[in-house]
């Protein structure tokens, strides 16, 4: 297995419920020297292409459809000719950002995405967003949690389409069952581990 993880921080804005905030998003790219998948499409196509390099992008995987995670997904698709994957329960959020184009493939819980000789398993823990998805990479010992789990606890649930009770149950059922030493690569901010977050939840 030659899969590796590349990372960048991309800055822009997040808007919902009539408010706009400045945000720094983590961009995660999983692949090898020739092909990769991009996890989320934050803010800036050129910044994403810089991390991708000359590799073939096999898929654009969306952890959820908040605009800071999907705003440039269609523009990136146009350049790299890869499908956008999103859980269909996030359609109401997607349509707040993209009114005239959709994603390509629905994500579902347990779905496996093969890339560079390794596997990402889609986990569906709703709460931060109705269609929130995390991508567990068992062979890489990590999980990409989007905004569902951060260093310090669950993602925000104060805005529309979020559910505070649901996210706690989702994290317990879908994420805390992963091995304690699983590295958590988040949508914003620093890494953590499942064990560290389990201890404080
Ligand atoms: Zn979010």
Tab-separated table of C-alpha atoms and ligand atoms in Angstrom:
chain	number	residue	atom	x	y	z
A	1	UNK	CA	0.000	0.000	0.000
A	2	UNK	CA	1.439	3.348	-1.023
A	3	UNK	CA	-1.408	5.641	-0.016
A	4	UNK	CA	-0.486	8.900	1.658
A	5	UNK	CA	-2.362	11.886	3.052
A	6	UNK	CA	-1.712	15.452	1.942
A	7	UNK	CA	-3.091	18.464	3.795
A	8	UNK	CA	-3.546	22.186	3.356
A	9	UNK	CA	-5.457	24.924	5.147
A	10	UNK	CA	-7.663	27.031	2.890
A	11	UNK	CA	-9.282	30.263	4.094
A	12	UNK	CA	-12.615	31.765	3.140
A	13	UNK	CA	-16.100	32.350	4.515
A	14	UNK	CA	-18.947	30.299	5.950
A	15	UNK	CA	-22.499	31.659	5.651
A	16	UNK	CA	-25.704	30.312	7.170
A	17	UNK	CA	-28.783	31.797	8.807
A	18	UNK	CA	-27.910	35.280	7.575
A	19	UNK	CA	-24.466	35.383	9.191
A	20	UNK	CA	-21.070	35.191	7.521
A	21	UNK	CA	-17.894	34.143	9.342
A	22	UNK	CA	-14.251	33.968	8.282
A	23	UNK	CA	-13.062	30.355	8.489
A	24	UNK	CA	-9.957	28.220	7.889
A	25	UNK	CA	-10.825	24.834	6.400
A	26	UNK	CA	-8.659	21.749	6.350
A	27	UNK	CA	-8.262	20.194	2.927
A	28	UNK	CA	-7.390	16.483	2.930
A	29	UNK	CA	-6.212	14.554	-0.105
A	30	UNK	CA	-5.750	10.758	0.033
A	31	UNK	CA	-3.895	8.995	-2.755
A	32	UNK	CA	-0.571	7.932	-4.202
A	33	UNK	CA	1.701	9.356	-6.900
A	34	UNK	CA	-0.857	8.858	-9.677
A	35	UNK	CA	-4.379	9.165	-8.275
A	36	UNK	CA	-6.233	10.640	-5.310
A	37	UNK	CA	-9.535	11.600	-3.772
A	38	UNK	CA	-10.204	15.079	-2.409
A	39	UNK	CA	-12.120	15.360	0.867
A	40	UNK	CA	-14.244	18.528	0.684
A	41	UNK	CA	-13.762	21.439	-1.710
A	42	UNK	CA	-13.179	24.549	0.399
A	43	UNK	CA	-13.018	28.065	-1.023
A	44	UNK	CA	-10.322	27.942	-3.698
A	45	UNK	CA	-9.897	25.582	-6.666
A	46	UNK	CA	-6.289	26.651	-7.270
A	47	UNK	CA	-5.329	25.855	-3.664
A	48	UNK	CA	-6.831	22.379	-4.066
A	49	UNK	CA	-5.104	21.798	-7.413
A	50	UNK	CA	-1.778	22.735	-5.823
A	51	UNK	CA	-2.122	19.797	-3.400
A	52	UNK	CA	-3.453	17.459	-6.090
A	53	UNK	CA	-0.564	18.211	-8.454
A	54	UNK	CA	-0.695	16.258	-11.698
A	55	UNK	CA	-2.522	13.291	-10.159
A	56	UNK	CA	-5.856	12.035	-11.448
A	57	UNK	CA	-8.696	12.941	-9.061
A	58	UNK	CA	-11.025	9.933	-8.785
A	59	UNK	CA	-13.672	11.571	-6.573
A	60	UNK	CA	-14.589	14.685	-4.621
A	61	UNK	CA	-15.889	13.383	-1.286
A	62	UNK	CA	-18.058	15.779	0.722
A	63	UNK	CA	-18.276	15.459	4.508
A	64	UNK	CA	-21.394	17.661	4.385
A	65	UNK	CA	-22.844	20.510	2.330
A	66	UNK	CA	-22.092	23.629	4.376
A	67	UNK	CA	-20.898	26.223	1.886
A	68	UNK	CA	-17.340	26.356	3.244
A	69	UNK	CA	-16.993	22.648	2.346
A	70	UNK	CA	-18.742	22.517	-1.063
A	71	UNK	CA	-18.697	25.992	-2.562
A	72	UNK	CA	-16.064	25.173	-5.214
A	73	UNK	CA	-16.981	21.488	-5.627
A	74	UNK	CA	-18.693	22.009	-9.030
A	75	UNK	CA	-15.850	24.266	-10.231
A	76	UNK	CA	-13.311	21.638	-9.157
A	77	UNK	CA	-15.377	18.951	-10.915
A	78	UNK	CA	-15.231	20.975	-14.129
A	79	UNK	CA	-11.431	21.010	-13.979
A	80	UNK	CA	-10.624	17.468	-12.820
A	81	UNK	CA	-13.640	15.625	-14.308
A	82	UNK	CA	-14.315	13.635	-11.137
A	83	UNK	CA	-17.703	12.900	-9.566
A	84	UNK	CA	-18.891	14.711	-6.444
A	85	UNK	CA	-20.140	12.353	-3.717
A	86	UNK	CA	-22.534	13.629	-1.036
A	87	UNK	CA	-25.096	12.084	1.308
A	88	UNK	CA	-28.551	12.912	-0.096
A	89	UNK	CA	-29.889	14.077	3.283
A	90	UNK	CA	-27.774	17.222	2.809
A	91	UNK	CA	-29.715	18.324	-0.250
A	92	UNK	CA	-31.368	21.291	1.575
A	93	UNK	CA	-27.933	22.625	2.564
A	94	UNK	CA	-26.434	21.980	-0.888
A	95	UNK	CA	-29.283	23.950	-2.496
A	96	UNK	CA	-28.534	26.985	-0.332
A	97	UNK	CA	-25.179	27.205	-2.148
A	98	UNK	CA	-25.783	25.578	-5.523
A	99	UNK	CA	-29.201	26.244	-7.016
A	100	UNK	CA	-28.627	25.011	-10.555
A	101	UNK	CA	-26.364	21.959	-10.285
A	102	UNK	CA	-26.232	18.821	-8.154
A	103	UNK	CA	-23.648	16.339	-6.962
A	104	UNK	CA	-23.158	13.105	-8.951
A	105	UNK	CA	-23.262	10.106	-6.605
A	106	UNK	CA	-25.106	9.585	-3.315
A	107	UNK	CA	-23.029	8.493	-0.326
A	108	UNK	CA	-24.464	5.932	2.070
A	109	UNK	CA	-23.422	4.499	5.415
A	110	UNK	CA	-20.921	1.677	4.992
A	111	UNK	CA	-20.060	2.552	1.401
A	112	UNK	CA	-16.452	1.740	0.510
A	113	UNK	CA	-14.286	3.977	-1.668
A	114	UNK	CA	-11.102	2.361	-3.007
A	115	UNK	CA	-8.152	4.636	-3.702
A	116	UNK	CA	-4.436	3.993	-4.130
A	117	UNK	CA	-4.658	0.441	-2.790
A	118	UNK	CA	-6.511	1.395	0.374
A	119	UNK	CA	-10.139	1.821	1.419
A	120	UNK	CA	-12.168	4.675	2.845
A	121	UNK	CA	-15.374	3.595	4.570
A	122	UNK	CA	-18.204	6.143	4.685
A	123	UNK	CA	-19.804	6.504	8.115
A	124	UNK	CA	-23.022	8.516	8.427
A	125	UNK	CA	-23.280	10.304	11.783
A	126	UNK	CA	-25.992	12.960	11.319
A	127	UNK	CA	-26.221	15.906	13.701
A	128	UNK	CA	-23.941	18.728	12.588
A	129	UNK	CA	-25.656	18.309	9.227
A	130	UNK	CA	-28.410	15.847	8.285
A	131	UNK	CA	-26.195	14.273	5.642
A	132	UNK	CA	-22.907	14.381	7.554
A	133	UNK	CA	-20.405	11.722	6.524
A	134	UNK	CA	-17.033	10.737	7.997
A	135	UNK	CA	-14.481	8.728	6.040
A	136	UNK	CA	-12.674	6.015	7.998
A	137	UNK	CA	-9.391	4.750	6.579
A	138	UNK	CA	-8.693	1.593	8.651
A	139	UNK	CA	-5.356	0.837	6.987
A	140	UNK	CA	-4.167	4.419	7.468
A	141	UNK	CA	-5.371	4.459	11.097
A	142	UNK	CA	-7.386	7.628	10.714
A	143	UNK	CA	-10.836	9.068	10.175
A	144	UNK	CA	-11.775	12.281	8.384
A	145	UNK	CA	-14.609	13.726	10.443
A	146	UNK	CA	-15.506	16.966	8.688
A	147	UNK	CA	-17.336	19.109	11.249
A	148	UNK	CA	-18.838	16.189	13.190
A	149	UNK	CA	-15.966	15.728	15.673
A	150	UNK	CA	-13.219	18.215	16.501
A	151	UNK	CA	-10.345	18.363	18.945
A	152	UNK	CA	-12.362	19.248	22.049
A	153	UNK	CA	-15.706	17.745	21.164
A	154	UNK	CA	-18.662	17.580	18.775
A	155	UNK	CA	-19.210	20.033	15.943
A	156	UNK	CA	-21.530	23.016	16.280
A	157	UNK	CA	-25.259	22.371	16.323
A	158	UNK	CA	-26.618	25.865	16.934
A	159	UNK	CA	-27.660	26.627	13.359
A	160	UNK	CA	-30.395	25.451	10.995
A	161	UNK	CA	-30.447	21.762	9.978
A	162	UNK	CA	-28.322	20.761	13.034
A	163	UNK	CA	-29.407	18.607	15.979
A	164	UNK	CA	-27.513	18.619	19.298
A	165	UNK	CA	-28.988	15.399	20.712
A	166	UNK	CA	-28.535	13.558	17.444
A	167	UNK	CA	-24.842	14.434	17.076
A	168	UNK	CA	-24.026	13.022	20.536
A	169	UNK	CA	-25.735	9.732	19.735
A	170	UNK	CA	-24.134	9.657	16.278
A	171	UNK	CA	-20.621	10.165	17.628
A	172	UNK	CA	-21.133	7.501	20.289
A	173	UNK	CA	-22.602	4.982	17.845
A	174	UNK	CA	-20.498	5.585	14.732
A	175	UNK	CA	-17.165	7.087	15.837
A	176	UNK	CA	-16.344	6.051	19.410
A	177	UNK	CA	-16.502	2.416	18.282
A	178	UNK	CA	-13.348	3.009	16.209
A	179	UNK	CA	-9.985	2.053	17.787
A	180	UNK	CA	-8.805	4.556	20.434
A	181	UNK	CA	-5.587	5.325	18.575
A	182	UNK	CA	-7.438	6.307	15.380
A	183	UNK	CA	-6.200	9.762	14.345
A	184	UNK	CA	-9.030	12.235	13.755
A	185	UNK	CA	-8.431	14.609	10.842
A	186	UNK	CA	-11.012	17.368	11.268
A	187	UNK	CA	-12.663	19.893	8.984
A	188	UNK	CA	-11.221	22.828	10.944
A	189	UNK	CA	-8.334	23.023	13.397
A	190	UNK	CA	-5.984	20.437	14.832
A	191	UNK	CA	-5.997	16.649	14.759
A	192	UNK	CA	-7.057	14.601	17.748
A	193	UNK	CA	-7.666	10.895	18.426
A	194	UNK	CA	-10.800	8.881	19.083
A	195	UNK	CA	-9.422	7.913	22.507
A	196	UNK	CA	-8.743	11.523	23.535
A	197	UNK	CA	-12.257	12.616	22.551
A	198	UNK	CA	-13.913	9.545	24.078
A	199	UNK	CA	-12.322	10.487	27.410
A	200	UNK	CA	-14.003	13.914	27.452
A	201	UNK	CA	-17.397	13.184	25.847
B	1	LIG	ZN1	-20.137	22.531	8.829
